[in-house]
Coordinates of C-alpha atoms in Angstrom, one line a residue:
Chain A
M17 CA 0.0 0.0 0.0
N18 CA 1.4 3.4 -0.9
Y19 CA -0.1 5.2 2.0
H20 CA 1.8 8.3 3.0
W21 CA 2.0 7.9 6.9
N22 CA 2.2 11.1 8.9
W23 CA 1.8 10.7 12.6
G24 CA 2.8 14.3 13.2
I25 CA -0.6 15.4 11.6
F26 CA -2.2 15.9 14.9
L27 CA 0.2 18.6 15.7
E28 CA -0.3 20.5 12.6
R29 CA -2.5 23.4 12.1
I30 CA -5.9 23.0 10.4
K31 CA -6.5 24.7 7.1
G32 CA -7.6 28.4 7.5
G33 CA -7.6 28.3 11.3
E34 CA -5.5 28.6 14.4
E35 CA -5.9 25.3 16.2
T36 CA -4.2 21.9 15.6
Y37 CA -6.0 18.7 14.5
L38 CA -5.3 17.6 18.1
S39 CA -7.4 20.2 19.6
W40 CA -10.3 19.2 17.2
I41 CA -10.1 15.7 18.4
L42 CA -9.9 16.7 22.0
T43 CA -12.9 18.9 21.8
G44 CA -14.8 16.1 20.0
F45 CA -13.8 13.9 22.8
G46 CA -15.2 16.4 25.3
W47 CA -18.4 16.4 23.6
T48 CA -18.6 12.7 23.5
V49 CA -18.0 12.4 27.3
S50 CA -20.6 15.1 28.0
V51 CA -23.3 13.7 25.8
S52 CA -22.5 10.2 27.2
L53 CA -22.6 11.2 30.9
C54 CA -25.7 13.3 30.5
S55 CA -27.6 10.7 28.8
W56 CA -26.5 8.1 31.3
A57 CA -27.9 10.3 34.1
I58 CA -31.3 10.6 32.3
A59 CA -31.2 6.8 31.4
L60 CA -30.5 5.6 35.0
L61 CA -33.1 7.9 36.5
L62 CA -36.0 6.9 34.0
G63 CA -34.8 3.3 33.7
F64 CA -35.1 2.7 37.3
L65 CA -38.4 4.4 37.5
V66 CA -40.0 2.7 34.6
G67 CA -38.5 -0.6 35.3
T68 CA -39.8 -0.5 38.9
L69 CA -43.2 0.5 37.9
R70 CA -43.3 -2.4 35.4
T71 CA -43.5 -4.8 38.4
A72 CA -46.1 -2.6 40.2
P73 CA -49.4 -4.2 41.2
N74 CA -51.4 -1.7 39.2
R75 CA -51.9 -3.4 35.8
W76 CA -52.4 -0.1 33.8
V77 CA -49.3 1.5 35.1
A78 CA -47.3 -1.6 34.3
R79 CA -48.8 -1.7 30.7
L80 CA -48.1 1.9 30.1
C81 CA -44.5 1.4 31.2
N82 CA -44.2 -1.7 29.0
A83 CA -45.4 0.2 26.0
Y84 CA -42.7 2.9 26.7
V85 CA -40.0 0.3 26.7
E86 CA -41.2 -1.4 23.6
L87 CA -41.4 2.0 21.9
F88 CA -37.9 3.0 22.5
R89 CA -36.3 -0.4 22.2
N90 CA -37.8 -1.1 18.8
I91 CA -36.7 1.8 16.8
P92 CA -33.1 2.1 15.7
L93 CA -31.1 4.8 17.5
L94 CA -30.2 6.7 14.3
V95 CA -33.9 6.9 13.3
Q96 CA -34.7 8.2 16.8
M97 CA -32.1 10.9 16.4
F98 CA -33.7 12.0 13.3
L99 CA -37.2 11.8 14.7
W100 CA -36.4 14.0 17.5
F101 CA -34.3 16.5 15.5
F102 CA -36.2 16.8 12.3
V103 CA -39.8 15.5 12.9
V104 CA -40.7 16.5 16.5
P105 CA -40.1 20.2 16.0
E106 CA -42.3 20.2 13.0
L107 CA -45.3 19.0 15.1
L108 CA -45.0 22.0 17.5
P109 CA -46.8 25.2 17.1
R110 CA -45.2 27.7 14.6
G111 CA -43.6 30.1 17.1
L112 CA -42.3 27.4 19.4
S113 CA -41.1 25.3 16.4
M114 CA -39.1 28.1 15.0
W115 CA -37.5 28.7 18.5
V116 CA -36.5 25.1 18.8
K117 CA -35.1 25.1 15.4
R118 CA -33.2 28.4 15.5
D119 CA -32.8 29.9 19.0
M120 CA -32.9 27.1 21.5
P121 CA -29.3 27.0 23.1
A122 CA -27.3 23.9 22.4
K123 CA -30.1 22.4 20.3
E124 CA -28.1 19.5 18.8
F125 CA -26.5 18.6 22.1
A126 CA -29.9 18.8 23.9
T127 CA -31.6 16.6 21.4
A128 CA -28.9 14.0 21.2
T129 CA -28.7 13.8 25.0
V130 CA -32.4 13.4 25.4
C131 CA -32.6 10.9 22.4
L132 CA -29.8 8.7 23.7
G133 CA -31.0 9.1 27.3
L134 CA -34.6 7.8 26.5
F135 CA -33.2 5.1 24.2
T136 CA -30.8 3.7 27.0
S137 CA -33.5 4.1 29.7
A138 CA -35.7 1.6 27.9
R139 CA -32.9 -0.8 27.9
I140 CA -32.2 -0.2 31.6
A141 CA -35.9 -0.6 32.4
E142 CA -35.8 -4.0 31.0
Q143 CA -32.9 -5.0 33.1
V144 CA -34.4 -3.5 36.2
R145 CA -37.7 -5.4 35.6
A146 CA -35.7 -8.7 35.1
G147 CA -33.7 -8.0 38.2
I148 CA -36.7 -7.4 40.3
Q149 CA -38.6 -10.4 39.0
S150 CA -35.6 -12.7 39.5
L151 CA -35.8 -12.1 43.3
P152 CA -37.5 -15.0 45.2
R153 CA -41.2 -13.9 45.8
G154 CA -40.6 -14.5 49.4
Q155 CA -38.5 -11.3 49.7
R156 CA -41.4 -9.2 48.8
Y157 CA -43.7 -11.0 51.3
A158 CA -41.0 -10.8 54.0
G159 CA -40.7 -7.1 53.5
L160 CA -44.4 -6.7 53.7
A161 CA -44.8 -8.9 56.8
M162 CA -42.1 -6.8 58.5
G163 CA -44.7 -4.1 58.4
F164 CA -43.1 -2.1 55.4
T165 CA -45.5 -0.4 53.1
L166 CA -45.0 -1.4 49.3
P167 CA -42.8 1.5 48.5
Q168 CA -40.7 0.8 51.6
T169 CA -40.3 -2.8 50.6
Y170 CA -39.0 -1.7 47.1
R171 CA -36.7 0.8 48.7
Y172 CA -35.2 -1.3 51.4
V173 CA -35.4 -4.9 50.2
L174 CA -36.2 -5.3 46.5
L175 CA -34.3 -2.5 44.7
P176 CA -31.0 -2.8 46.5
M177 CA -30.9 -6.6 45.7
A178 CA -32.1 -6.2 42.2
F179 CA -29.5 -3.4 41.5
R180 CA -26.7 -5.8 42.6
I181 CA -28.0 -8.6 40.4
I182 CA -28.3 -6.4 37.3
L183 CA -24.8 -4.7 37.7
P184 CA -23.1 -6.7 35.1
P185 CA -25.6 -5.9 32.3
L186 CA -25.7 -2.3 33.5
T187 CA -21.9 -2.2 33.0
S188 CA -22.2 -3.2 29.4
E189 CA -25.1 -0.6 29.0
F190 CA -22.7 2.1 30.4
M191 CA -20.0 1.1 27.9
N192 CA -22.7 1.2 25.2
V193 CA -23.7 4.7 26.0
F194 CA -20.1 5.9 25.0
K195 CA -20.3 3.9 21.7
N196 CA -23.8 4.8 20.9
S197 CA -23.0 8.5 21.4
S198 CA -21.2 8.4 18.1
V199 CA -24.7 8.5 16.3
A200 CA -25.0 12.1 17.5
F201 CA -22.7 13.3 14.7
A202 CA -25.6 12.7 12.4
I203 CA -27.6 15.7 13.7
G204 CA -24.5 17.9 13.9
V205 CA -23.2 17.4 17.5
L206 CA -19.4 18.1 17.1
E207 CA -18.4 14.9 18.9
L208 CA -15.6 12.5 18.3
T209 CA -16.9 10.8 15.2
F210 CA -17.8 14.2 13.7
Q211 CA -14.4 15.6 14.3
A212 CA -12.8 12.4 12.9
R213 CA -14.8 13.0 9.6
Q214 CA -13.8 16.6 9.5
M215 CA -10.1 15.7 10.1
Q216 CA -9.9 13.0 7.5
E217 CA -11.5 15.2 4.9
D218 CA -9.2 18.1 5.9
S219 CA -6.0 16.3 6.2
E220 CA -6.5 13.2 4.1
Q221 CA -4.6 11.2 6.9
G222 CA -7.6 9.0 7.5
I223 CA -6.0 6.0 8.9
E224 CA -4.1 8.0 11.6
T225 CA -7.2 9.7 12.4
Y226 CA -9.4 6.7 12.8
L227 CA -6.8 4.8 14.8
A228 CA -6.6 7.6 17.3
V229 CA -10.5 8.0 17.5
T230 CA -10.7 4.2 18.0
L231 CA -8.2 4.4 20.9
L232 CA -10.3 7.1 22.6
Y233 CA -13.5 5.3 22.3
F234 CA -11.8 2.3 23.8
I235 CA -10.3 4.2 26.6
C236 CA -13.9 5.7 27.4
A237 CA -15.6 2.3 27.4
F238 CA -12.7 0.7 29.3
I239 CA -12.9 3.3 32.1
A240 CA -16.6 2.8 32.3
H241 CA -15.9 -0.8 32.7
R242 CA -13.3 -0.4 35.4
G243 CA -15.6 2.1 37.4
M244 CA -18.6 -0.2 37.3
S245 CA -16.4 -3.2 38.4
W246 CA -15.2 -1.2 41.3
I247 CA -18.8 -0.4 42.4
E248 CA -19.7 -4.0 41.9
K249 CA -17.0 -5.1 44.4
R250 CA -17.9 -2.5 46.9
T251 CA -21.7 -3.2 46.9
R252 CA -21.4 -7.1 46.9
V253 CA -23.4 -8.7 49.6
P254 CA -21.3 -11.4 51.2
G255 CA -22.6 -14.9 50.7
Y256 CA -25.2 -13.8 48.0
I257 CA -24.6 -13.6 44.3
A258 CA -21.3 -15.3 43.2
A259 CA -18.9 -13.8 45.6
A260 CA -15.6 -14.6 43.8
K261 CA -12.3 -14.0 45.9
Chain B
M25 CA 4.9 -0.3 21.4
K26 CA 3.8 -3.7 20.1
L27 CA 1.0 -2.1 18.0
R28 CA 3.5 0.3 16.5
S29 CA 6.0 -2.3 15.4
G30 CA 3.1 -4.3 14.0
L31 CA 2.0 -1.3 12.0
V32 CA 5.5 -0.7 10.7
L33 CA 5.8 -4.3 9.7
C34 CA 2.4 -4.3 7.9
T35 CA 3.3 -1.2 5.9
L36 CA 6.7 -2.7 5.1
V37 CA 5.1 -5.9 3.8
A38 CA 2.5 -3.9 1.9
F39 CA 5.2 -1.7 0.5
L40 CA 7.3 -4.6 -0.6
A41 CA 4.4 -6.2 -2.2
T42 CA 3.6 -3.3 -4.4
T43 CA 7.1 -2.1 -5.3
P44 CA 7.3 -2.5 -9.1
G45 CA 9.9 -5.1 -10.1
F46 CA 12.1 -4.6 -13.2
A47 CA 9.3 -4.7 -15.7
E48 CA 10.3 -2.5 -18.6
E49 CA 7.1 -2.2 -20.5
L50 CA 4.2 -2.4 -18.0
S51 CA 4.3 -1.1 -14.4
G52 CA 1.9 -0.2 -11.7
T53 CA -1.8 -0.3 -12.4
L54 CA -1.5 -1.5 -16.0
K55 CA 0.7 -4.4 -14.9
K56 CA -1.6 -5.3 -12.2
V57 CA -4.6 -5.1 -14.7
K58 CA -2.8 -7.3 -17.2
E59 CA -2.0 -9.9 -14.5
T60 CA -5.4 -10.1 -12.9
G61 CA -7.5 -9.5 -16.0
S62 CA -9.8 -7.0 -14.2
I63 CA -9.9 -3.4 -13.6
T64 CA -12.0 -1.7 -10.7
M65 CA -13.8 1.5 -11.0
G66 CA -14.7 3.4 -7.8
I67 CA -18.2 4.8 -8.2
R68 CA -20.2 7.2 -5.9
E69 CA -24.0 6.3 -5.4
S70 CA -25.3 9.9 -5.2
S71 CA -23.0 12.4 -6.6
Y72 CA -25.5 13.8 -8.9
P73 CA -24.9 13.8 -12.0
L74 CA -21.2 12.9 -12.0
S75 CA -21.7 9.5 -10.7
Y76 CA -24.9 8.0 -9.2
L77 CA -27.2 5.0 -9.4
D78 CA -30.2 4.8 -11.8
D79 CA -33.4 3.1 -11.0
K80 CA -31.9 -0.2 -11.8
Q81 CA -29.0 0.4 -9.3
Q82 CA -26.5 0.8 -12.1
P83 CA -23.9 3.4 -11.9
I84 CA -24.3 6.2 -14.5
G85 CA -23.3 9.8 -15.0
Y86 CA -20.8 12.1 -16.5
H87 CA -17.7 10.8 -14.8
I88 CA -18.9 7.2 -15.3
D89 CA -18.9 7.8 -19.0
V90 CA -15.4 9.5 -18.9
C91 CA -14.1 6.4 -17.0
N92 CA -15.6 4.1 -19.5
R93 CA -13.6 5.8 -22.2
I94 CA -10.5 5.4 -20.1
V95 CA -11.3 1.7 -19.7
S96 CA -11.7 1.2 -23.3
A97 CA -8.2 2.9 -23.9
V98 CA -6.7 0.4 -21.3
K99 CA -8.5 -2.6 -23.3
D100 CA -6.8 -1.2 -26.5
Q101 CA -3.5 -0.8 -25.1
L102 CA -3.3 -4.1 -23.3
K103 CA -5.2 -5.8 -26.3
M104 CA -7.6 -7.4 -23.9
P105 CA -11.1 -6.8 -25.3
G106 CA -12.5 -9.2 -22.7
L107 CA -11.1 -7.2 -19.7
K108 CA -13.4 -7.6 -16.7
V109 CA -14.6 -4.2 -15.4
Q110 CA -15.7 -4.2 -11.7
Q111 CA -17.4 -1.5 -9.8
Q112 CA -16.8 -0.7 -6.2
P113 CA -18.9 1.8 -4.4
V114 CA -17.0 4.4 -2.4
T115 CA -17.7 7.2 0.0
S116 CA -15.8 10.4 0.8
Q117 CA -14.3 8.6 3.9
N118 CA -13.0 5.6 2.1
R119 CA -12.2 6.6 -1.4
I120 CA -8.6 7.6 -0.9
P121 CA -7.6 4.5 1.2
L122 CA -9.3 2.2 -1.4
V123 CA -7.3 3.8 -4.2
T124 CA -3.9 3.6 -2.2
N125 CA -4.4 0.1 -1.0
G126 CA -5.1 -1.1 -4.6
T127 CA -8.9 -2.0 -4.2
V128 CA -9.9 0.8 -6.7
D129 CA -7.7 1.4 -9.8
L130 CA -9.8 4.4 -11.1
E131 CA -12.0 6.5 -9.0
C132 CA -14.9 8.0 -11.0
G133 CA -16.8 10.0 -8.4
S134 CA -16.7 13.7 -7.6
T135 CA -13.4 14.2 -6.0
T136 CA -11.8 17.6 -5.6
N137 CA -8.1 17.7 -6.7
N138 CA -6.3 19.5 -3.9
E139 CA -2.7 19.7 -2.4
A140 CA -3.5 17.6 0.8
R141 CA -4.8 14.7 -1.4
Q142 CA -1.9 14.9 -3.8
K143 CA 0.2 13.6 -1.0
Q144 CA -1.7 10.4 -1.1
V145 CA -2.9 10.1 -4.8
S146 CA -2.6 11.5 -8.2
F147 CA -5.4 12.9 -10.5
A148 CA -6.1 12.8 -14.3
V149 CA -6.6 16.1 -15.8
T150 CA -9.6 18.2 -14.7
T151 CA -12.9 17.1 -16.2
F152 CA -15.3 19.2 -14.2
V153 CA -15.1 22.5 -12.2
T154 CA -17.4 23.4 -9.5
N155 CA -17.9 26.7 -7.6
V156 CA -18.6 26.5 -3.9
R157 CA -21.6 28.8 -3.4
M158 CA -24.9 28.8 -1.5
A159 CA -28.5 27.8 -1.9
V160 CA -31.1 29.8 -0.1
K161 CA -34.8 30.0 -0.1
K162 CA -35.9 32.8 -2.4
A163 CA -38.3 34.1 0.1
S164 CA -35.6 34.9 2.5
G165 CA -34.2 37.8 0.3
I166 CA -30.6 36.7 0.8
T167 CA -28.2 37.4 -1.9
G168 CA -24.7 37.6 -0.4
L169 CA -22.7 36.1 2.3
G170 CA -22.6 39.4 4.1
Q171 CA -26.2 39.0 5.0
L172 CA -25.5 35.8 7.0
D173 CA -24.1 37.3 10.0
G174 CA -25.4 35.6 13.2
K175 CA -27.6 33.4 11.1
P176 CA -27.6 29.5 10.8
V177 CA -25.7 28.2 7.8
A178 CA -25.8 24.6 6.8
T179 CA -23.1 22.4 5.4
T180 CA -22.3 18.8 5.3
S181 CA -19.9 17.4 8.0
G182 CA -16.6 16.1 6.6
T183 CA -16.6 18.3 3.5
T184 CA -14.1 21.0 2.4
S185 CA -16.9 23.6 2.5
V186 CA -16.5 23.9 6.3
Q187 CA -12.9 25.1 6.1
L188 CA -13.8 27.5 3.4
M189 CA -16.5 29.1 5.6
R190 CA -14.1 29.1 8.4
A191 CA -11.6 31.1 6.4
H192 CA -14.2 33.4 5.1
E193 CA -15.4 34.0 8.5
K194 CA -12.0 35.1 9.7
G195 CA -11.3 37.4 6.7
K196 CA -14.7 39.1 6.7
H197 CA -15.6 39.1 10.5
I198 CA -18.9 37.4 9.7
D199 CA -20.2 35.2 12.5
F200 CA -22.0 32.1 10.9
K201 CA -23.8 29.7 13.2
E202 CA -22.8 26.6 11.5
V203 CA -25.2 23.7 11.5
Y204 CA -24.2 20.4 10.0
G205 CA -25.9 17.5 8.1
K206 CA -24.5 14.0 8.0
D207 CA -24.8 14.1 4.2
H208 CA -26.0 16.4 1.4
A209 CA -29.6 15.3 1.6
D210 CA -29.6 16.1 5.4
S211 CA -28.1 19.4 4.9
F212 CA -30.7 20.3 2.3
L213 CA -33.4 19.2 4.8
L214 CA -31.9 21.7 7.4
L215 CA -32.5 24.5 4.8
E216 CA -35.9 23.1 3.7
T217 CA -37.0 23.0 7.4
D218 CA -35.7 26.5 8.2
R219 CA -33.0 25.4 10.7
A220 CA -30.6 27.1 8.4
V221 CA -31.1 30.0 6.0
A222 CA -28.3 29.0 3.6
F223 CA -26.6 25.8 2.5
V224 CA -23.0 26.2 1.4
M225 CA -21.8 23.4 -1.0
D226 CA -20.6 22.7 -4.6
D227 CA -22.8 24.4 -6.9
N228 CA -23.6 21.4 -9.1
L229 CA -24.6 19.3 -6.0
L230 CA -26.9 22.3 -4.9
A231 CA -28.4 22.4 -8.4
G232 CA -29.1 18.6 -8.4
L233 CA -30.7 18.8 -4.8
I234 CA -32.8 21.8 -5.9
A235 CA -33.9 20.2 -9.2
T236 CA -35.0 17.0 -7.3
S237 CA -36.6 18.8 -4.3
K238 CA -40.4 19.1 -3.7
K239 CA -40.6 22.8 -5.0
P240 CA -37.6 23.7 -7.1
S241 CA -38.9 27.1 -7.7
D242 CA -38.6 28.0 -4.0
Y243 CA -34.8 27.9 -3.9
A244 CA -31.9 29.8 -5.6
L245 CA -28.2 29.6 -6.1
V246 CA -26.8 33.1 -4.9
G247 CA -23.8 34.8 -3.5
E248 CA -20.1 35.1 -4.3
V249 CA -17.9 32.1 -5.1
L250 CA -16.1 30.9 -2.1
N251 CA -13.8 28.6 -3.9
V252 CA -13.2 27.1 -7.4
E253 CA -12.7 23.4 -7.2
P254 CA -11.3 21.3 -10.1
I255 CA -12.9 17.8 -10.0
A256 CA -11.1 14.8 -11.6
V257 CA -10.7 11.1 -11.9
M258 CA -8.4 9.9 -9.2
V259 CA -5.6 7.3 -9.8
R260 CA -2.7 5.9 -7.7
K261 CA 0.3 8.0 -7.1
D262 CA 3.6 7.5 -8.7
D263 CA 2.2 5.5 -11.6
P264 CA 3.0 7.8 -14.6
Q265 CA 2.2 5.1 -17.2
F266 CA -1.5 4.7 -16.1
K267 CA -1.8 8.5 -15.6
K268 CA -0.6 9.3 -19.0
L269 CA -3.0 6.8 -20.6
A270 CA -6.0 8.4 -18.6
D271 CA -4.8 11.8 -19.4
D272 CA -4.5 11.0 -23.0
A273 CA -7.8 9.4 -23.2
I274 CA -9.4 12.4 -21.7
K275 CA -7.5 15.0 -23.8
G276 CA -8.6 13.1 -26.9
M277 CA -12.1 13.5 -25.8
M278 CA -11.6 17.2 -25.3
K279 CA -10.0 17.7 -28.6
S280 CA -12.8 15.7 -30.5
G281 CA -15.5 17.6 -28.7
E282 CA -16.8 14.5 -27.3
L283 CA -16.4 15.8 -23.8
E284 CA -18.6 18.7 -24.5
K285 CA -21.2 16.4 -25.9
L286 CA -21.1 14.4 -22.7
Y287 CA -21.4 17.6 -20.7
R288 CA -24.5 18.6 -22.6
K289 CA -26.0 15.0 -22.1
W290 CA -25.6 15.1 -18.3
F291 CA -26.0 18.9 -17.4
L292 CA -28.3 20.3 -20.1
S293 CA -30.7 17.7 -20.9
P294 CA -33.1 15.6 -18.8
I295 CA -31.4 12.8 -17.1
P296 CA -32.7 9.6 -15.5
P297 CA -34.1 8.5 -13.1
K298 CA -36.6 11.5 -12.8
N299 CA -35.9 13.1 -16.1
V300 CA -35.0 16.3 -14.6
N301 CA -32.9 18.9 -16.4
M302 CA -30.0 20.3 -14.3
N303 CA -29.8 23.4 -16.5
F304 CA -26.2 23.8 -15.5
P305 CA -24.2 25.5 -18.2
M306 CA -20.4 25.0 -18.6
S307 CA -18.3 27.3 -16.5
E308 CA -15.8 29.6 -18.2
K309 CA -13.2 27.9 -16.3
L310 CA -14.0 24.5 -17.7
K311 CA -14.2 25.7 -21.2
E312 CA -10.6 27.2 -20.6
L313 CA -9.5 23.9 -19.2
I314 CA -10.9 21.9 -22.3
K315 CA -8.7 24.2 -24.4
N316 CA -5.6 23.8 -22.1
P317 CA -5.9 20.6 -20.0
S318 CA -4.4 20.7 -16.6
D319 CA -4.1 18.6 -13.5
A320 CA -3.4 21.6 -11.2
P321 CA -5.0 21.3 -7.6
A322 CA -7.6 23.7 -6.3
E323 CA -5.0 25.9 -4.5
A324 CA -3.7 27.0 -8.0
Y325 CA -7.1 28.6 -8.8
N326 CA -7.7 30.1 -5.4
K327 CA -4.6 32.0 -4.7
K328 CA -5.0 34.1 -1.5
K329 CA -5.0 37.8 -2.5

């Protein structure tokens, strides 16, 4: 292959600008981390709420929450991005619609974060439901027999146990958030994938660019993995759920 | 460290594998074509009307026709009338790696010839010239870049238009609010849905998007030219034999008037699949280039004042 390698490209200045390609990649990295962490916060909050309600005794609440999960789980993420960005604003009243499209601060970032947050929340909700339902039924009855109300039973008995059980799938979900955030480039968030495309078009050093970007995504997901493992270790209940070492 | 030495090894092996031997008569691409009995054209699926797919998913367009002529010149020179011609779809992200790594022998999309790219690949003589301008909605009353201060302007992520806007911004103290589509269709949607007041891009692409939009009469191409970009067929670097063959084939078409005929076919008459006429007359620059063919990069046409 007659590829012209140039690892020094990252320190070169971009065309018609002051900053270097490295600073492009780093600002992109910053946006990737911001989108991911904000979405993760939304996803955890909504995921636990919806997932818990799916096991609630009220059948209509459970059905509504099931519908929520199916809706967000069954549409590809890229399509959801477009729906939130291009379609939803068109359904709003004219004045509001123009505000959302033109003047809303950080509109791409907000749209991407909400979209990724809701998408991930549906997946977390499914895990939370599975976690709660995997607990022996006796635990719920024991809680109630202790004189706890139903919300107290969830708070003190069911949720802490379910949380520990679903930590491993939750870990991979957290890693997924970083990887899925790359879809945000499609609606113009200036994140890592976006900057990689810009840099490769600008500099024509595509292989170096994508190797660097791959490494950064890997680092993100790996840190997420290590963090979650640490939590897993700290919250383990001795004698319960495979206590290795 | 391990990764790095692996990479070095890989490039070394690749380098050795492609280094031409002692062949006197055939080298580079022509040698490869002779040995494998096939030649691969890189095509674009939606670079209207240079290279795109028709309703039967077959690649057609102005540059496809140009490339077919080059391929037939290859057949003549190698005396291989049965040469197998393969088509490989490429994107702006992968077209250069695919040419340098040998997958594609002849890239027939809509690639701008510029200095950064010439470090990786070579270009045949320029066969099309595009001007970077903007498309607006007629109703907006915008006619020049000066009116865009503080307004959202769309462009496509990963294209050279972004850096042009950046440079212009710096020179004229205009503050664009850039919004990005992931491809040209998305960027046009940004304009269509009023998320942006203008879309800055190659004028032939804008003309194509307008011609195929829901209401072509709503839009106009306006404003000053931000950049002149020579578009050409891309070939591998350091392969003078193949480049000369391609250049000669194109120069022959220029001399015989065949290229102008092709231009009229694709830019000034109704074309498939929708039978829309682009109505895109030939620029003075291209007329000049047909008289004096050149493979100079974009930078040569856009000297900073």
